[in-house]
mmCIF file of C-alpha atoms in Angstrom:
data_model
loop_
_atom_site.group_PDB
_atom_site.id
_atom_site.type_symbol
_atom_site.label_atom_id
_atom_site.label_comp_id
_atom_site.label_asym_id
_atom_site.label_seq_id
_atom_site.Cartn_x
_atom_site.Cartn_y
_atom_site.Cartn_z
ATOM 1 C CA MET A 1 -167.252 59.404 -88.483
ATOM 2 C CA LYS A 2 -167.284 61.490 -85.392
ATOM 3 C CA GLU A 3 -165.176 58.314 -83.689
ATOM 4 C CA LEU A 4 -163.550 57.363 -86.670
ATOM 5 C CA ILE A 5 -161.887 61.237 -86.815
ATOM 6 C CA ARG A 6 -161.769 61.034 -82.757
ATOM 7 C CA ARG A 7 -159.392 57.806 -83.215
ATOM 8 C CA ILE A 8 -157.825 59.299 -85.829
ATOM 9 C CA GLN A 9 -156.520 62.188 -84.161
ATOM 10 C CA ARG A 10 -155.919 60.352 -80.734
ATOM 11 C CA GLU A 11 -153.158 59.188 -83.903
ATOM 12 C CA TRP A 12 -151.923 61.706 -85.132
ATOM 13 C CA ARG A 13 -151.281 62.835 -81.514
ATOM 14 C CA ALA A 14 -148.712 59.897 -80.997
ATOM 15 C CA ALA A 15 -147.225 60.580 -84.676
ATOM 16 C CA LYS A 16 -146.603 63.972 -82.931
ATOM 17 C CA ASP A 17 -145.007 63.641 -80.302
ATOM 18 C CA ALA A 18 -142.400 60.507 -81.685
ATOM 19 C CA ALA A 19 -141.808 63.150 -84.516
ATOM 20 C CA GLN A 20 -141.318 65.760 -81.908
ATOM 21 C CA ALA A 21 -138.784 63.755 -80.242
ATOM 22 C CA GLN A 22 -137.635 62.778 -83.306
ATOM 23 C CA CYS A 23 -136.282 66.256 -84.033
ATOM 24 C CA ALA A 24 -135.169 66.693 -80.738
ATOM 25 C CA ASP A 25 -132.690 63.741 -80.445
ATOM 26 C CA SER A 26 -131.159 65.326 -84.327
ATOM 27 C CA GLY A 27 -130.799 68.792 -82.847
ATOM 28 C CA GLN A 28 -133.708 70.241 -84.716
ATOM 29 C CA GLN A 29 -134.623 72.358 -81.861
ATOM 30 C CA GLU A 30 -137.186 74.902 -84.043
ATOM 31 C CA MET A 31 -138.741 72.245 -85.699
ATOM 32 C CA ALA A 32 -139.635 70.244 -82.641
ATOM 33 C CA ALA A 33 -140.729 73.154 -80.780
ATOM 34 C CA LYS A 34 -143.146 73.750 -83.925
ATOM 35 C CA LEU A 35 -143.696 70.150 -83.532
ATOM 36 C CA GLU A 36 -145.234 70.983 -79.669
ATOM 37 C CA ALA A 37 -147.006 74.181 -80.404
ATOM 38 C CA CYS A 38 -148.904 72.533 -83.333
ATOM 39 C CA ASP A 39 -152.985 71.994 -82.425
ATOM 40 C CA MET A 40 -154.125 72.681 -86.088
ATOM 41 C CA PHE A 41 -156.188 68.642 -85.339
ATOM 42 C CA LYS A 42 -158.422 69.122 -83.065
ATOM 43 C CA GLY A 43 -160.553 66.573 -83.784
ATOM 44 C CA ASP A 44 -163.624 67.647 -84.263
ATOM 45 C CA GLU A 45 -163.363 68.081 -87.673
ATOM 46 C CA THR A 46 -166.074 67.389 -90.611
ATOM 47 C CA LEU A 47 -164.459 64.710 -92.837
ATOM 48 C CA GLU A 48 -164.484 67.887 -95.134
ATOM 49 C CA GLU A 49 -162.946 69.830 -92.931
ATOM 50 C CA LEU A 50 -160.100 66.914 -91.883
ATOM 51 C CA ILE A 51 -159.625 66.586 -96.003
ATOM 52 C CA GLY A 52 -159.028 70.705 -95.992
ATOM 53 C CA LEU A 53 -156.545 70.195 -92.995
ATOM 54 C CA MET A 54 -154.884 67.356 -94.982
ATOM 55 C CA PHE A 55 -154.505 70.235 -97.973
ATOM 56 C CA SER A 56 -152.956 72.745 -96.137
ATOM 57 C CA PRO A 57 -149.131 73.233 -96.863
ATOM 58 C CA ARG A 58 -148.436 71.994 -93.142
ATOM 59 C CA GLY A 59 -151.296 68.956 -93.309
ATOM 60 C CA ILE A 60 -149.082 68.094 -96.291
ATOM 61 C CA GLU A 61 -145.816 68.356 -94.912
ATOM 62 C CA PHE A 62 -145.989 66.284 -92.280
ATOM 63 C CA LEU A 63 -148.274 63.967 -93.821
ATOM 64 C CA THR A 64 -145.628 63.097 -96.356
ATOM 65 C CA THR A 65 -142.298 63.635 -94.033
ATOM 66 C CA TYR A 66 -143.905 61.497 -91.014
ATOM 67 C CA ASN A 67 -145.750 58.666 -92.729
ATOM 68 C CA PHE A 68 -149.018 59.630 -91.303
ATOM 69 C CA PRO A 69 -151.564 58.083 -91.760
ATOM 70 C CA SER A 70 -150.796 54.217 -92.240
ATOM 71 C CA LEU A 71 -152.859 53.265 -95.555
ATOM 72 C CA ALA A 72 -154.835 50.737 -93.138
ATOM 73 C CA THR A 73 -156.104 54.396 -91.095
ATOM 74 C CA PHE A 74 -156.874 55.659 -94.938
ATOM 75 C CA ARG A 75 -159.049 52.354 -95.621
ATOM 76 C CA ARG A 76 -160.962 52.849 -92.883
ATOM 77 C CA PHE A 77 -162.230 56.201 -94.234
ATOM 78 C CA LYS A 78 -163.008 55.168 -97.918
ATOM 79 C CA LYS A 79 -166.507 53.981 -97.297
ATOM 80 C CA TYR A 80 -168.143 58.091 -96.719
ATOM 81 C CA HIS A 81 -166.207 58.828 -100.652
ATOM 82 C CA PRO A 82 -163.768 60.699 -99.984
ATOM 83 C CA GLU A 83 -163.125 61.501 -103.553
ATOM 84 C CA ARG A 84 -165.536 63.912 -103.943
ATOM 85 C CA PHE A 85 -162.754 66.094 -101.835
ATOM 86 C CA GLY A 86 -160.889 64.845 -104.492
ATOM 87 C CA VAL A 87 -159.550 62.052 -102.056
ATOM 88 C CA TYR A 88 -158.272 58.929 -104.303
ATOM 89 C CA ILE A 89 -157.677 55.911 -102.247
ATOM 90 C CA ASP A 90 -157.280 52.074 -103.781
ATOM 91 C CA CYS A 91 -158.946 53.435 -106.688
ATOM 92 C CA GLY A 92 -156.919 52.040 -108.868
ATOM 93 C CA LYS A 93 -157.197 53.125 -112.714
ATOM 94 C CA ILE A 94 -158.582 56.797 -112.895
ATOM 95 C CA SER A 95 -157.829 59.735 -114.519
ATOM 96 C CA LEU A 96 -158.823 63.558 -114.437
ATOM 97 C CA SER A 97 -158.899 67.052 -116.589
ATOM 98 C CA GLU A 98 -158.353 69.690 -114.259
ATOM 99 C CA ALA A 99 -158.626 68.861 -111.687
ATOM 100 C CA ARG A 100 -157.125 71.183 -109.184
ATOM 101 C CA LYS A 101 -156.567 69.723 -105.666
ATOM 102 C CA VAL A 102 -156.131 65.700 -105.241
ATOM 103 C CA PHE A 103 -154.938 63.234 -103.087
ATOM 104 C CA LEU A 104 -153.906 60.120 -104.314
ATOM 105 C CA ILE A 105 -153.362 57.291 -102.324
ATOM 106 C CA GLY A 106 -152.278 53.356 -102.339
ATOM 107 C CA ASP A 107 -153.403 51.066 -104.978
ATOM 108 C CA THR A 108 -154.519 54.489 -107.022
ATOM 109 C CA THR A 109 -153.004 55.026 -110.830
ATOM 110 C CA ALA A 110 -153.861 58.496 -111.846
ATOM 111 C CA GLU A 111 -153.590 60.159 -115.642
ATOM 112 C CA LEU A 112 -154.193 63.408 -114.937
ATOM 113 C CA LYS A 113 -154.172 66.544 -118.071
ATOM 114 C CA TYR A 114 -153.695 70.219 -117.359
ATOM 115 C CA ARG A 115 -153.611 72.696 -120.012
ATOM 116 C CA GLU A 116 -156.082 75.174 -118.380
ATOM 117 C CA THR A 117 -153.982 78.845 -117.112
ATOM 118 C CA ALA A 118 -154.685 77.656 -113.075
ATOM 119 C CA GLY A 119 -152.303 76.684 -110.087
ATOM 120 C CA ASN A 120 -153.101 73.251 -109.344
ATOM 121 C CA ARG A 121 -152.265 70.882 -106.070
ATOM 122 C CA LEU A 122 -151.217 67.129 -106.305
ATOM 123 C CA PHE A 123 -149.964 65.045 -103.545
ATOM 124 C CA LEU A 124 -148.905 60.927 -103.471
ATOM 125 C CA MET A 125 -148.760 58.771 -101.031
ATOM 126 C CA CYS A 126 -148.453 55.200 -99.318
ATOM 127 C CA GLY A 127 -147.461 53.617 -103.050
ATOM 128 C CA ALA A 128 -149.705 56.583 -105.701
ATOM 129 C CA LYS A 129 -149.181 56.615 -109.007
ATOM 130 C CA ALA A 130 -149.756 59.230 -111.100
ATOM 131 C CA SER A 131 -148.879 60.586 -115.062
ATOM 132 C CA VAL A 132 -149.366 63.975 -115.206
ATOM 133 C CA ALA A 133 -149.560 65.798 -119.039
ATOM 134 C CA ALA A 134 -149.278 69.524 -118.489
ATOM 135 C CA SER A 135 -149.579 72.582 -121.181
ATOM 136 C CA GLY A 136 -150.517 76.165 -121.734
ATOM 137 C CA TYR A 137 -149.800 77.781 -118.603
ATOM 138 C CA ALA A 138 -151.292 75.157 -116.411
ATOM 139 C CA VAL A 139 -149.090 75.056 -113.052
ATOM 140 C CA VAL A 140 -148.915 71.880 -111.234
ATOM 141 C CA LYS A 141 -147.289 71.546 -107.520
ATOM 142 C CA VAL A 142 -146.664 68.152 -106.798
ATOM 143 C CA GLU A 143 -145.544 65.917 -102.870
ATOM 144 C CA LYS A 144 -144.937 62.843 -102.840
ATOM 145 C CA ASP A 145 -143.581 60.402 -99.744
ATOM 146 C CA LYS A 146 -141.077 57.965 -100.504
ATOM 147 C CA ASP A 147 -142.747 55.375 -101.655
ATOM 148 C CA SER A 148 -145.081 56.657 -104.569
ATOM 149 C CA GLU A 149 -143.806 57.977 -108.325
ATOM 150 C CA VAL A 150 -145.403 60.461 -110.880
ATOM 151 C CA SER A 151 -143.967 60.591 -114.270
ATOM 152 C CA TYR A 152 -145.271 63.883 -116.770
ATOM 153 C CA ILE A 153 -144.885 65.651 -119.699
ATOM 154 C CA VAL A 154 -144.838 69.178 -119.745
ATOM 155 C CA GLN A 155 -144.972 71.192 -122.719
ATOM 156 C CA ASP A 156 -145.555 75.003 -123.669
ATOM 157 C CA ASN A 157 -144.834 76.516 -120.651
ATOM 158 C CA ALA A 158 -146.177 74.745 -118.491
ATOM 159 C CA LYS A 159 -144.522 74.000 -114.706
ATOM 160 C CA ILE A 160 -144.363 71.236 -112.481
ATOM 161 C CA LEU A 161 -142.744 72.472 -109.454
ATOM 162 C CA TRP A 162 -141.886 70.071 -106.613
#
């Protein structure tokens, strides 16, 4: 596991450098400087800590904006059962209720139901799909890459945030 995390950290550094160059080339100097300064992923994290970084606002923004990591890289983590931390990689059809933080990846199609008064986070990458039913006072924050799809039904006072 440690070697896998060190490997993905090297891939992240290369992706971060490429994103920084892309921002600099397009005149986004402030973003390029932020990317250059970013050192949030050290390479010595545990799986749980790595997933915590993925769920962080900066982490999810980087992942969905720059399509990092690849589906092949995500699949290397499947054998470590990341679903225990809310990350579902190539899980086929699943149903979840009141799951506070969920990251769907690859061949995963989820039906998610929320009705409790709570904030929830749903992230999708690499072609994952989700159908969200929110009711009551549930709030669901959704972020996804360009290859993933989300449909939703909102009832009562529930909110879906993009």
